[in-house]
JSON list of C-alpha atoms in Angstrom, two decimals:
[
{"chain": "A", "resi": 1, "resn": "UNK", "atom": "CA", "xyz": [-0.73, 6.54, -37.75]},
{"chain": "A", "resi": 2, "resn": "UNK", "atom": "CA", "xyz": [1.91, 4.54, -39.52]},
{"chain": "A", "resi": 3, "resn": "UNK", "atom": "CA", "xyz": [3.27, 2.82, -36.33]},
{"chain": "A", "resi": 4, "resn": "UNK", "atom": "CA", "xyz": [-0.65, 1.68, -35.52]},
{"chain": "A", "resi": 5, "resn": "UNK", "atom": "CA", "xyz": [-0.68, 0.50, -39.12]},
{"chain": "A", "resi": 6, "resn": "UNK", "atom": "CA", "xyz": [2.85, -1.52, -38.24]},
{"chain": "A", "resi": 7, "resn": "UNK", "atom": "CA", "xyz": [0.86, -2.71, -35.15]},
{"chain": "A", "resi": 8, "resn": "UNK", "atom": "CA", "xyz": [-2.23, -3.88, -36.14]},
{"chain": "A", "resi": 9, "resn": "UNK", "atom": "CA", "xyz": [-0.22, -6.12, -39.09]},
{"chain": "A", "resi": 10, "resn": "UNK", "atom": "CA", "xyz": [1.74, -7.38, -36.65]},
{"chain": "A", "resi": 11, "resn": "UNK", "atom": "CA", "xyz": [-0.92, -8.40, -34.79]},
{"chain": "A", "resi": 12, "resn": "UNK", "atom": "CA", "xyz": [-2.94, -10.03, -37.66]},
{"chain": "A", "resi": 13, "resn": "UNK", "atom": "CA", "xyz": [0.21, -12.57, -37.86]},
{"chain": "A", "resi": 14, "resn": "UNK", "atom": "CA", "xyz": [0.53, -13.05, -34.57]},
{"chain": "A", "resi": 15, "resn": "UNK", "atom": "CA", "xyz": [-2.98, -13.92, -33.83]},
{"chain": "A", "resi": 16, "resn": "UNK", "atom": "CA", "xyz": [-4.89, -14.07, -36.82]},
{"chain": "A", "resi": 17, "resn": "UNK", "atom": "CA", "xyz": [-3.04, -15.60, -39.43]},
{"chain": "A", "resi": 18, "resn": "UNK", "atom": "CA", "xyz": [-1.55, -18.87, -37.65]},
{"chain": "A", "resi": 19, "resn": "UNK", "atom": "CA", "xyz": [-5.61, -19.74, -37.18]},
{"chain": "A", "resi": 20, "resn": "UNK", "atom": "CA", "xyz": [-6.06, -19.23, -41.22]},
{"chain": "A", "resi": 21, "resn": "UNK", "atom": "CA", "xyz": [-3.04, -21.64, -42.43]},
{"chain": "A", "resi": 22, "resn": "UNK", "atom": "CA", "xyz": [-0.97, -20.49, -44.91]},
{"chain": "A", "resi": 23, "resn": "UNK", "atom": "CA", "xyz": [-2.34, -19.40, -48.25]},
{"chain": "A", "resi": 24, "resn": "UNK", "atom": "CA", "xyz": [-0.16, -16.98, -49.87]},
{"chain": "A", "resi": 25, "resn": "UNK", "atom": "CA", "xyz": [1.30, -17.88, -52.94]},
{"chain": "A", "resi": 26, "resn": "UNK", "atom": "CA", "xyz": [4.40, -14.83, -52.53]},
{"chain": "A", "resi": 27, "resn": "UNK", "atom": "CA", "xyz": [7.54, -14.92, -50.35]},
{"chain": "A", "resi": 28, "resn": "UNK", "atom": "CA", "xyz": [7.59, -13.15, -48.75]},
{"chain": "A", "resi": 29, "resn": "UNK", "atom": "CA", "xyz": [3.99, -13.51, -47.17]},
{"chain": "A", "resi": 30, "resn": "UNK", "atom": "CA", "xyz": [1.80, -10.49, -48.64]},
{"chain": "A", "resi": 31, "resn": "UNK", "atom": "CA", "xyz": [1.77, -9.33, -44.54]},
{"chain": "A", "resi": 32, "resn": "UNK", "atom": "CA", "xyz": [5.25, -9.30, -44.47]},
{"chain": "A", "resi": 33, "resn": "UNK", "atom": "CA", "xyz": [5.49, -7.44, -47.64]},
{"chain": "A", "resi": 34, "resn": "UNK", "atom": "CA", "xyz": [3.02, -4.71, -46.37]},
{"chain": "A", "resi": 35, "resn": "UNK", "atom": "CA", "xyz": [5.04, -4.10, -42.80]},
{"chain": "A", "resi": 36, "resn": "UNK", "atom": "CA", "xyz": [8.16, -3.80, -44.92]},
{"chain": "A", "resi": 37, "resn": "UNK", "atom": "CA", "xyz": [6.83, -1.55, -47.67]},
{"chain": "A", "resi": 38, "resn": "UNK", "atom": "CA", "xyz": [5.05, 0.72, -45.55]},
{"chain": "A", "resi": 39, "resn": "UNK", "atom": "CA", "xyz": [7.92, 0.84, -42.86]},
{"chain": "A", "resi": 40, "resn": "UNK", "atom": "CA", "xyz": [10.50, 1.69, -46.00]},
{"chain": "A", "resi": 41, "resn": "UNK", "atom": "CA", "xyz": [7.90, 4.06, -48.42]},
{"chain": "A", "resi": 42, "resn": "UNK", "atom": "CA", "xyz": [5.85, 5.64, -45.50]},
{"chain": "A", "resi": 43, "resn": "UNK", "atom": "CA", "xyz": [1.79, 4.96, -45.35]},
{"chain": "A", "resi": 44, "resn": "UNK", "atom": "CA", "xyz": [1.16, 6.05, -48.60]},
{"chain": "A", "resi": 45, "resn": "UNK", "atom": "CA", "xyz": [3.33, 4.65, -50.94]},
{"chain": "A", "resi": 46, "resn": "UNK", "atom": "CA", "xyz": [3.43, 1.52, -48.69]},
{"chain": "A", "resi": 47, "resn": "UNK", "atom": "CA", "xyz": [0.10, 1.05, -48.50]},
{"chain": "A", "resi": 48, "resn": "UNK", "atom": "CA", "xyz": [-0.37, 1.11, -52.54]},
{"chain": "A", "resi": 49, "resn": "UNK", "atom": "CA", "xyz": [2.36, -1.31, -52.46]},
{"chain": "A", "resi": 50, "resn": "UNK", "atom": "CA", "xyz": [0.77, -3.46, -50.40]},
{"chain": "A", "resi": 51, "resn": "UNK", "atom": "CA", "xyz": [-2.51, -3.11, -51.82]},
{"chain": "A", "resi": 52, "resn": "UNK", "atom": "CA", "xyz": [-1.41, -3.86, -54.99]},
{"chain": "A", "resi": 53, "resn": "UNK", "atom": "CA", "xyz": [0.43, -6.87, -53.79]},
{"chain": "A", "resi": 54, "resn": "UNK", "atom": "CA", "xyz": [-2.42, -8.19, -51.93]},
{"chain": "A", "resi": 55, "resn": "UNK", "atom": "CA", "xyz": [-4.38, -7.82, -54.99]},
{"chain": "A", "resi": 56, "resn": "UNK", "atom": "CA", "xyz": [-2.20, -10.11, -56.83]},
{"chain": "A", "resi": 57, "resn": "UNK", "atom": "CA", "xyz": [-2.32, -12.75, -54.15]},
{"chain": "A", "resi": 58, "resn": "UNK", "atom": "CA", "xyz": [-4.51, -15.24, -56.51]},
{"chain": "A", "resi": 59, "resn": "UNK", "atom": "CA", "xyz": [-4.17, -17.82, -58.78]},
{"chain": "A", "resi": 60, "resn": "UNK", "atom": "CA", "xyz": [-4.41, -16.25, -61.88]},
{"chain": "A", "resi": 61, "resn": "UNK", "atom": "CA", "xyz": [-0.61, -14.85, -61.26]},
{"chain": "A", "resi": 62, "resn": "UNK", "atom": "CA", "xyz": [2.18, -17.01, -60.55]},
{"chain": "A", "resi": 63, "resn": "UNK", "atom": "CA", "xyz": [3.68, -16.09, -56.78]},
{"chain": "A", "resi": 64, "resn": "UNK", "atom": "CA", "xyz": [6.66, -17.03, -55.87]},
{"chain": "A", "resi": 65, "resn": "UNK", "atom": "CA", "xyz": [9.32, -14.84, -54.42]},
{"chain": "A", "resi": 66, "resn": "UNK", "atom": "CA", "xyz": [8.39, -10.87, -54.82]},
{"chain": "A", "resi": 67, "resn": "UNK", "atom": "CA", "xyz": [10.61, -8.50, -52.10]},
{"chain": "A", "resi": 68, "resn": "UNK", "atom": "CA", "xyz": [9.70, -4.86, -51.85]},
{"chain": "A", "resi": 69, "resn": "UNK", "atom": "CA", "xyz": [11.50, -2.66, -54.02]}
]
């Protein structure tokens, strides 16, 4: 399940994302951040991580650089 996961956000951007422009306010993108937090924490934990990160992807926080820890 996890390497479908790794797929389909690789395919969002790939395909999907270069159509939408860019638009979030992290660095690394909040896509990125997801395929690197669920391939280092596993589905679960990566996936909260992500969640939560995608969550915060608006202007009432700041941005700016945010790796996966």
């Amino acid at each position: 399940m996890q390497k479908i996961i790794l797929q389909l956000i690789k395919f969002y951007q790939k395909k999907v994302s270069p159509s939408m422009g860019a638009h979030c306010r992290f660095r690394p993108t909040c896509s990125q951040y997801a395929y690197e937090a669920i391939s280092r924490f596993g589905l679960i934990k990566g996936g909260i991580k992500a969640l939560w990160r995608v969550m915060r992807c608006n202007p009432l926080f700041k941005g700016g650089y945010d790796p996966v820890k």
